[in-house]
Amino acid sequence: MSVVETAGPGLSRIARRLSGGLIAMTTAGTLLQVVVIAFLGHLGGAALYARSVYLPFGFLALALTEGLVIGVQVSTARARREGRTGDAGGVLTVAAGAGVAGMLGLAGLTAACAGPLSVLFAVPAAERAAVWTFVVATLAAGAIALLPTLVGASLRGCGRTRTAGGLAVAESVLVFGAVLAAQALWSTGPLSVPVGFAAGSLPVLAAAAGLSARAGIRPAVPARLTACLRPLWTIALPVAGSFLVLALSSSGYLRLIAGSGPGAVAGFGLGQSVQTFLIVPATAIGSAAALALTLHGGPGDDPLRLLLRLAVPAYLAVGAAVFVLREPLVALFAGDERVRAVAVDYLGLIGPSLALLGVTLAVLTYLEQSGHAPAALLLNVTFFAAVLALGALLGGGSLAPHTLIVLIAVANVPGCCCVLAAARALLRRPEGRIA
């Protein structure tokens, strides 16, 4: 028997309302990353190359961050539904401690392994000092930037997505202002980025903590550590695993095209970065659907129909816009002709498949936040392992950027079909019903 027959119009309205704040939040973060890339691009090719090398490490940081953020959000939503919102404070405290320790540990490990990593990523000797200083400093700054993000996740779990979105907008403005101030006052170059993230996040942390306390969530030493670790183990770990897969796949992609030179690597990294920004709303749609069903749903609601109703129209428009505007979009971020050529090629080929990719990510996000995170992790592992294996077979370990881009674009078609089929099978099971 099907889990659901239809997602009612009322639930769709709730999901759209929740997604408004989530999209504001993710759009603010997206625009911040866009202007940061533009800032680095106009500093010169070396700065943009440093960020391209940072991408795999950024995915590792994102794995840790998003795993903890989703763990806090989902555990808070469940506690809210069950009338025990105050219990979420212990989870928030544990997540904050784990996040800070993890980010600083990742920064230290990267610094210690800079030599072997330079060989692995074929970083030219003249660029090594600047590249690894930027990577390590950005990871360390992430330990501070993580804290307001976690507090915002607790607000989202209470259904206060608009408040969380407002905080994210304020943080983006403050961070970029701090980046520009650091460059104007001290000429810190690429290091303006980690300085700006650290400085801009602190006032937002204070505001977020106050708003969270008003919602009944205050950081506290957990009375039962096991109870606080359980949601981080069952939710955060598989979510972090999915982002770790992204990190490994990004490293694999860079390794496959490393022989094409720094310009091609920077262009491919730029294309990936723009794609990442464009698909962020898909995660907001999946998250809004999960929150709506957790806080307001019942056994007769169809998650997949709700997700398709929200994601398909949005990503048909996004895919068309990317294809038409790819050249002026890339021109905003880079002046180097080789970098621009590869990035334009990337968006021109990937753009038409964004409708499928948006649906795929919305469904995977829903699965991660509704008790099926291990299944989402397995689907991610299967997809990226297949793409990397095919890439290695096609090029004997080395590919031209254009060939790899075509492979990724084509793979989005069976990827979407498989995710939809797997999700339908999971949600037909009795345990897939909304509890």
Coordinates of C-alpha atoms in Angstrom, one line a residue:
M1 CA 0.0 0.0 0.0
S2 CA 1.3 3.5 -0.9
V3 CA 2.4 5.6 2.0
V4 CA 0.5 8.5 0.6
E5 CA -2.0 9.4 -2.0
T6 CA -1.8 13.2 -2.2
A7 CA -0.1 16.1 -0.6
G8 CA -2.9 18.6 0.3
P9 CA -2.8 22.2 -0.8
G10 CA -2.6 23.3 2.9
L11 CA 0.6 21.4 3.3
S12 CA 2.0 22.8 0.1
R13 CA 1.3 26.3 1.4
I14 CA 3.0 25.5 4.7
A15 CA 6.0 24.1 2.9
R16 CA 6.2 27.2 0.7
R17 CA 6.0 29.5 3.7
L18 CA 8.8 27.6 5.4
S19 CA 10.8 27.5 2.3
G20 CA 10.6 31.3 2.0
G21 CA 12.8 31.7 5.0
L22 CA 15.1 28.8 4.0
I23 CA 15.5 30.2 0.5
A24 CA 16.3 33.6 2.0
M25 CA 18.9 32.0 4.2
T26 CA 20.5 30.0 1.4
T27 CA 20.3 32.8 -1.1
A28 CA 22.1 35.1 1.3
G29 CA 24.8 32.4 1.7
T30 CA 24.9 31.9 -2.0
L31 CA 25.3 35.6 -2.7
L32 CA 28.0 35.9 -0.1
Q33 CA 30.0 33.1 -1.8
V34 CA 29.4 34.7 -5.2
V35 CA 30.8 38.0 -4.2
V36 CA 33.7 36.3 -2.4
I37 CA 34.6 34.5 -5.6
A38 CA 34.3 37.7 -7.5
F39 CA 36.5 39.4 -4.9
L40 CA 39.1 36.6 -5.3
G41 CA 38.8 36.6 -9.0
H42 CA 39.6 40.3 -9.3
L43 CA 42.6 39.8 -7.0
G44 CA 44.1 37.6 -9.7
G45 CA 44.3 34.1 -11.0
A46 CA 46.5 33.0 -8.1
A47 CA 43.7 33.8 -5.6
L48 CA 41.1 32.0 -7.6
Y49 CA 43.4 29.0 -7.9
A50 CA 43.9 28.9 -4.2
R51 CA 40.1 28.7 -3.7
S52 CA 39.9 25.9 -6.3
V53 CA 42.4 23.9 -4.3
Y54 CA 40.3 24.7 -1.2
L55 CA 37.1 23.2 -2.7
P56 CA 37.7 19.5 -1.6
F57 CA 38.6 20.8 1.9
G58 CA 35.6 23.0 1.8
F59 CA 33.4 20.0 1.2
L60 CA 35.0 18.3 4.2
A61 CA 34.2 21.3 6.3
L62 CA 30.7 21.3 4.8
A63 CA 30.3 17.6 5.7
L64 CA 31.0 18.4 9.3
T65 CA 28.9 21.6 9.4
E66 CA 25.9 20.2 7.5
G67 CA 25.8 17.0 9.4
L68 CA 25.7 18.8 12.8
V69 CA 23.3 21.5 11.5
I70 CA 20.8 19.0 10.2
G71 CA 21.1 16.9 13.4
V72 CA 20.3 20.0 15.5
Q73 CA 17.4 21.1 13.1
V74 CA 15.8 17.7 13.0
S75 CA 16.1 16.9 16.7
T76 CA 14.7 20.3 17.5
A77 CA 11.7 19.8 15.2
R78 CA 11.0 16.4 16.7
A79 CA 11.3 17.8 20.3
R80 CA 8.9 20.7 19.3
R81 CA 6.3 18.3 17.9
E82 CA 6.5 16.2 21.1
G83 CA 6.2 19.3 23.4
R84 CA 9.8 19.2 24.8
T85 CA 11.6 22.0 23.0
G86 CA 13.8 22.7 26.0
D87 CA 15.5 19.3 25.5
A88 CA 17.1 20.5 22.3
G89 CA 19.6 22.7 24.3
G90 CA 21.7 19.7 25.2
V91 CA 22.0 18.6 21.5
L92 CA 22.9 22.2 20.5
T93 CA 25.7 22.3 23.1
V94 CA 27.2 18.9 22.1
A95 CA 27.0 19.9 18.4
A96 CA 28.8 23.2 19.0
G97 CA 31.6 21.5 20.9
A98 CA 32.0 18.8 18.3
G99 CA 31.9 21.3 15.4
V100 CA 34.5 23.7 16.8
A101 CA 36.9 20.8 17.7
G102 CA 36.3 19.2 14.3
M103 CA 37.0 22.4 12.3
L104 CA 40.2 23.2 14.2
G105 CA 41.3 19.6 13.9
L106 CA 40.8 19.7 10.2
A107 CA 42.7 22.9 9.9
G108 CA 45.6 21.5 11.9
L109 CA 45.7 18.3 9.9
T110 CA 45.7 20.1 6.6
A111 CA 48.6 22.3 7.8
A112 CA 50.6 19.3 8.9
C113 CA 50.0 17.4 5.6
A114 CA 50.6 20.4 3.2
G115 CA 53.6 18.8 1.5
P116 CA 52.0 15.5 0.5
L117 CA 48.8 17.3 -0.4
S118 CA 50.7 19.6 -2.7
V119 CA 51.9 16.5 -4.6
L120 CA 48.5 15.0 -4.7
F121 CA 46.8 18.1 -6.1
A122 CA 49.8 19.0 -8.3
V123 CA 50.1 22.5 -6.7
P124 CA 53.0 24.3 -8.4
A125 CA 55.9 25.0 -5.9
A126 CA 55.6 28.8 -6.3
E127 CA 52.0 28.7 -5.2
R128 CA 52.2 26.3 -2.3
A129 CA 52.8 28.7 0.6
A130 CA 50.0 31.1 -0.4
V131 CA 47.6 28.2 -1.2
W132 CA 47.9 26.3 2.0
T133 CA 47.9 29.5 4.2
F134 CA 44.6 30.4 2.6
V135 CA 43.1 26.9 3.0
V136 CA 44.2 26.5 6.7
A137 CA 43.1 30.0 7.6
T138 CA 39.7 29.5 6.0
L139 CA 39.1 26.2 7.8
A140 CA 40.0 27.8 11.1
A141 CA 37.6 30.7 10.5
G142 CA 34.9 28.2 9.9
A143 CA 35.1 27.1 13.5
I144 CA 33.7 30.5 14.5
A145 CA 31.2 30.8 11.5
L146 CA 29.7 27.4 12.5
L147 CA 28.3 28.6 15.8
P148 CA 25.6 31.0 14.6
T149 CA 24.7 28.5 11.9
L150 CA 24.0 25.9 14.6
V151 CA 21.9 28.3 16.6
G152 CA 20.0 29.2 13.4
A153 CA 19.3 25.5 12.8
S154 CA 17.6 25.3 16.2
L155 CA 15.4 28.2 15.2
R156 CA 14.5 26.5 11.9
G157 CA 13.6 23.4 13.9
C158 CA 11.1 25.4 15.8
G159 CA 9.5 26.5 12.5
R160 CA 11.0 30.0 12.7
T161 CA 12.6 29.9 9.3
R162 CA 12.0 33.6 8.6
T163 CA 13.9 34.6 11.7
A164 CA 16.7 32.3 10.7
G165 CA 16.7 33.7 7.2
G166 CA 16.9 37.2 8.5
L167 CA 20.0 36.3 10.6
A168 CA 21.6 34.7 7.6
V169 CA 21.1 37.9 5.5
A170 CA 22.6 40.0 8.3
E171 CA 25.5 37.7 8.6
S172 CA 26.2 37.7 4.9
V173 CA 26.2 41.6 4.8
L174 CA 28.5 41.8 7.9
V175 CA 30.9 39.1 6.6
F176 CA 31.4 40.7 3.2
G177 CA 31.7 44.1 4.8
A178 CA 34.5 42.7 7.0
V179 CA 36.2 41.2 4.0
L180 CA 36.3 44.5 2.2
A181 CA 37.4 46.3 5.4
A182 CA 40.3 43.9 5.9
Q183 CA 41.5 44.4 2.3
A184 CA 41.1 48.2 2.5
L185 CA 42.8 48.6 5.9
W186 CA 45.5 46.0 5.8
S187 CA 45.7 44.8 2.2
T188 CA 45.4 41.2 3.4
G189 CA 44.6 39.8 -0.1
P190 CA 43.0 36.4 -0.2
L191 CA 43.3 36.2 3.6
S192 CA 40.6 38.9 3.8
V193 CA 38.1 36.1 3.3
P194 CA 38.8 34.1 6.5
V195 CA 39.3 37.3 8.5
G196 CA 35.9 38.6 7.3
F197 CA 34.1 35.3 8.1
A198 CA 35.5 35.3 11.6
A199 CA 34.8 38.9 12.3
G200 CA 31.3 39.0 10.7
S201 CA 30.0 35.9 12.5
L202 CA 30.5 37.1 16.0
P203 CA 27.8 39.8 16.3
V204 CA 25.3 37.4 14.5
L205 CA 26.1 34.7 17.1
A206 CA 25.1 37.0 19.9
A207 CA 21.8 38.0 18.2
A208 CA 21.0 34.3 17.3
A209 CA 21.7 33.2 20.9
G210 CA 19.2 35.8 22.2
L211 CA 16.5 34.8 19.7
S212 CA 17.0 31.1 20.4
A213 CA 16.7 31.7 24.1
R214 CA 13.3 33.5 23.5
A215 CA 12.2 30.4 21.6
G216 CA 13.0 28.2 24.7
I217 CA 16.3 26.8 23.5
R218 CA 19.3 27.6 25.6
P219 CA 22.7 25.9 25.4
A220 CA 23.0 23.6 28.5
V221 CA 25.2 20.8 29.8
P222 CA 23.2 17.7 28.8
A223 CA 21.9 15.7 31.7
R224 CA 22.0 12.5 29.5
L225 CA 24.9 12.6 27.1
T226 CA 23.8 9.5 25.3
A227 CA 20.3 11.0 24.5
C228 CA 22.0 14.0 23.0
L229 CA 24.5 12.0 21.0
R230 CA 21.8 9.7 19.5
P231 CA 20.4 12.3 17.0
L232 CA 23.9 13.4 16.0
W233 CA 24.8 9.7 15.4
T234 CA 21.7 8.7 13.6
I235 CA 21.2 11.9 11.6
A236 CA 24.4 13.9 11.5
L237 CA 26.7 11.0 10.7
P238 CA 25.0 9.8 7.5
V239 CA 24.5 13.5 6.3
A240 CA 28.1 14.2 7.0
G241 CA 28.9 11.0 5.0
S242 CA 27.0 12.3 2.0
F243 CA 29.0 15.6 2.1
L244 CA 32.2 13.6 2.6
V245 CA 31.3 11.8 -0.6
L246 CA 31.1 15.2 -2.3
A247 CA 34.5 16.1 -1.0
L248 CA 36.1 12.9 -2.3
S249 CA 34.3 13.2 -5.6
S250 CA 35.5 16.8 -6.0
S251 CA 39.1 15.6 -5.2
G252 CA 38.7 12.9 -7.8
Y253 CA 37.4 15.3 -10.4
L254 CA 40.4 17.6 -9.8
R255 CA 42.8 14.7 -10.0
L256 CA 41.3 13.6 -13.3
I257 CA 41.8 17.0 -15.0
A258 CA 45.0 18.1 -13.1
G259 CA 47.1 17.4 -16.3
S260 CA 45.2 20.2 -18.1
G261 CA 46.9 22.9 -16.1
P262 CA 46.0 25.4 -13.3
G263 CA 43.7 27.4 -15.7
A264 CA 41.6 24.5 -16.5
V265 CA 41.4 23.4 -12.9
A266 CA 40.4 26.9 -11.8
G267 CA 37.7 27.0 -14.5
F268 CA 36.3 23.7 -13.6
G269 CA 36.3 24.6 -9.9
L270 CA 34.5 27.9 -10.8
G271 CA 31.9 26.0 -12.8
Q272 CA 31.4 23.6 -9.8
S273 CA 31.1 26.5 -7.4
V274 CA 28.5 28.3 -9.5
Q275 CA 26.5 25.0 -9.8
T276 CA 26.7 24.6 -6.0
F277 CA 25.2 28.0 -5.5
L278 CA 22.4 27.4 -8.0
I279 CA 21.4 24.1 -6.5
V280 CA 21.3 25.4 -2.9
P281 CA 17.5 26.2 -3.2
A282 CA 16.9 22.5 -3.9
T283 CA 18.1 21.7 -0.4
A284 CA 15.9 24.4 1.0
I285 CA 12.9 22.9 -0.8
G286 CA 13.7 19.4 0.6
S287 CA 14.3 20.8 4.1
A288 CA 11.0 22.8 4.0
A289 CA 9.1 19.7 3.0
A290 CA 10.7 17.7 5.8
L291 CA 9.9 20.5 8.4
A292 CA 6.3 20.8 7.1
L293 CA 5.7 17.1 7.3
T294 CA 7.4 16.8 10.7
L295 CA 5.6 19.8 12.3
H296 CA 2.2 19.6 10.5
G297 CA 2.0 16.4 8.4
G298 CA -0.1 13.3 8.7
P299 CA -0.2 9.8 7.3
G300 CA -2.1 10.8 4.2
D301 CA 0.6 13.2 2.8
D302 CA 2.7 12.3 -0.2
P303 CA 6.3 13.6 0.2
L304 CA 7.4 12.9 -3.4
R305 CA 4.4 14.7 -4.9
L306 CA 5.0 17.7 -2.6
L307 CA 8.7 17.8 -3.6
L308 CA 8.0 17.5 -7.3
R309 CA 5.3 20.2 -7.0
L310 CA 7.9 22.6 -5.5
A311 CA 11.1 21.6 -7.3
V312 CA 10.2 21.0 -10.9
P313 CA 8.9 24.5 -11.9
A314 CA 11.7 26.2 -9.9
Y315 CA 14.5 24.2 -11.6
L316 CA 13.1 24.4 -15.1
A317 CA 13.5 28.1 -14.8
V318 CA 16.9 27.9 -13.2
G319 CA 18.3 25.6 -15.8
A320 CA 17.0 27.8 -18.7
A321 CA 18.5 30.9 -17.1
V322 CA 21.9 29.3 -16.5
F323 CA 22.1 28.2 -20.1
V324 CA 21.2 31.6 -21.5
L325 CA 23.2 33.7 -19.1
R326 CA 26.3 31.5 -18.7
E327 CA 28.8 33.8 -20.4
P328 CA 27.9 37.0 -18.5
L329 CA 27.6 35.0 -15.3
V330 CA 31.1 33.6 -15.6
A331 CA 32.5 37.0 -16.6
L332 CA 31.5 38.3 -13.2
F333 CA 34.0 36.0 -11.5
A334 CA 37.1 35.6 -13.7
G335 CA 39.0 37.6 -16.3
D336 CA 41.5 34.8 -17.3
E337 CA 40.4 33.5 -20.8
R338 CA 41.3 29.9 -20.1
V339 CA 39.4 29.9 -16.8
R340 CA 36.4 31.5 -18.4
A341 CA 36.3 29.1 -21.3
V342 CA 36.2 26.0 -19.1
A343 CA 33.6 27.5 -16.7
V344 CA 31.3 28.6 -19.6
D345 CA 31.6 25.1 -21.1
Y346 CA 30.7 23.6 -17.7
L347 CA 27.5 25.7 -17.3
G348 CA 26.5 25.3 -20.9
L349 CA 26.5 21.5 -20.6
I350 CA 25.3 21.2 -17.0
G351 CA 22.6 23.9 -17.2
P352 CA 20.0 21.9 -19.1
S353 CA 20.3 19.0 -16.6
L354 CA 19.8 21.3 -13.5
A355 CA 16.1 20.5 -13.5
L356 CA 16.9 16.9 -12.9
L357 CA 19.7 17.7 -10.5
G358 CA 17.4 20.0 -8.5
V359 CA 14.8 17.4 -8.1
T360 CA 17.4 14.8 -7.1
L361 CA 18.9 17.0 -4.4
A362 CA 15.5 18.0 -3.0
V363 CA 14.5 14.3 -2.7
L364 CA 17.9 13.4 -1.1
T365 CA 17.6 16.3 1.4
Y366 CA 14.1 15.1 2.3
L367 CA 15.3 11.6 2.9
E368 CA 18.2 12.8 5.0
Q369 CA 15.9 14.8 7.3
S370 CA 13.1 12.2 7.5
G371 CA 14.8 9.2 8.9
H372 CA 16.4 7.8 5.7
A373 CA 19.8 9.4 5.8
P374 CA 21.7 6.1 5.4
A375 CA 19.7 5.4 2.2
A376 CA 20.6 8.9 0.9
L377 CA 24.3 8.3 1.7
L378 CA 24.2 5.0 -0.2
L379 CA 22.6 6.7 -3.3
N380 CA 25.3 9.4 -3.2
V381 CA 28.1 6.9 -2.9
T382 CA 26.7 4.8 -5.8
F383 CA 26.3 7.9 -8.1
F384 CA 29.7 9.4 -7.6
A385 CA 31.6 6.1 -7.6
A386 CA 30.0 5.3 -10.9
V387 CA 31.0 8.7 -12.5
L388 CA 34.5 8.6 -11.2
A389 CA 35.0 5.0 -12.3
L390 CA 33.7 5.8 -15.8
G391 CA 35.9 8.9 -15.9
A392 CA 39.0 6.9 -15.0
L393 CA 38.2 4.2 -17.6
L394 CA 37.5 6.8 -20.4
G395 CA 40.8 8.7 -19.9
G396 CA 43.1 6.2 -18.3
G397 CA 43.4 8.3 -15.2
S398 CA 43.4 11.7 -17.0
L399 CA 40.6 13.5 -18.8
A400 CA 40.1 16.7 -20.7
P401 CA 37.7 19.0 -18.7
H402 CA 35.1 19.0 -21.6
T403 CA 34.9 15.1 -21.5
L404 CA 34.4 15.1 -17.7
I405 CA 31.7 17.8 -17.9
V406 CA 29.8 15.8 -20.6
L407 CA 30.0 12.7 -18.4
I408 CA 28.6 14.5 -15.3
A409 CA 25.8 16.1 -17.3
V410 CA 24.7 12.8 -18.9
A411 CA 25.0 11.0 -15.5
N412 CA 22.4 13.4 -14.0
V413 CA 19.7 11.7 -16.1
P414 CA 19.9 8.1 -14.7
G415 CA 20.9 9.6 -11.3
C416 CA 17.5 11.4 -11.0
C417 CA 15.5 8.4 -12.2
C418 CA 17.3 6.1 -9.7
V419 CA 16.8 8.5 -6.8
L420 CA 13.1 8.9 -7.5
A421 CA 12.6 5.1 -7.8
A422 CA 14.5 4.4 -4.6
A423 CA 12.7 7.1 -2.7
R424 CA 9.3 5.8 -3.8
A425 CA 10.3 2.3 -2.7
L426 CA 11.5 3.5 0.7
L427 CA 8.4 5.6 1.4
R428 CA 6.0 2.8 0.4
R429 CA 7.3 0.8 3.4
P430 CA 5.2 1.0 6.6
E431 CA 8.1 2.5 8.5
G432 CA 8.4 5.2 5.9
R433 CA 5.1 6.8 7.1
I434 CA 5.3 10.1 8.9
A435 CA 5.3 9.4 12.6

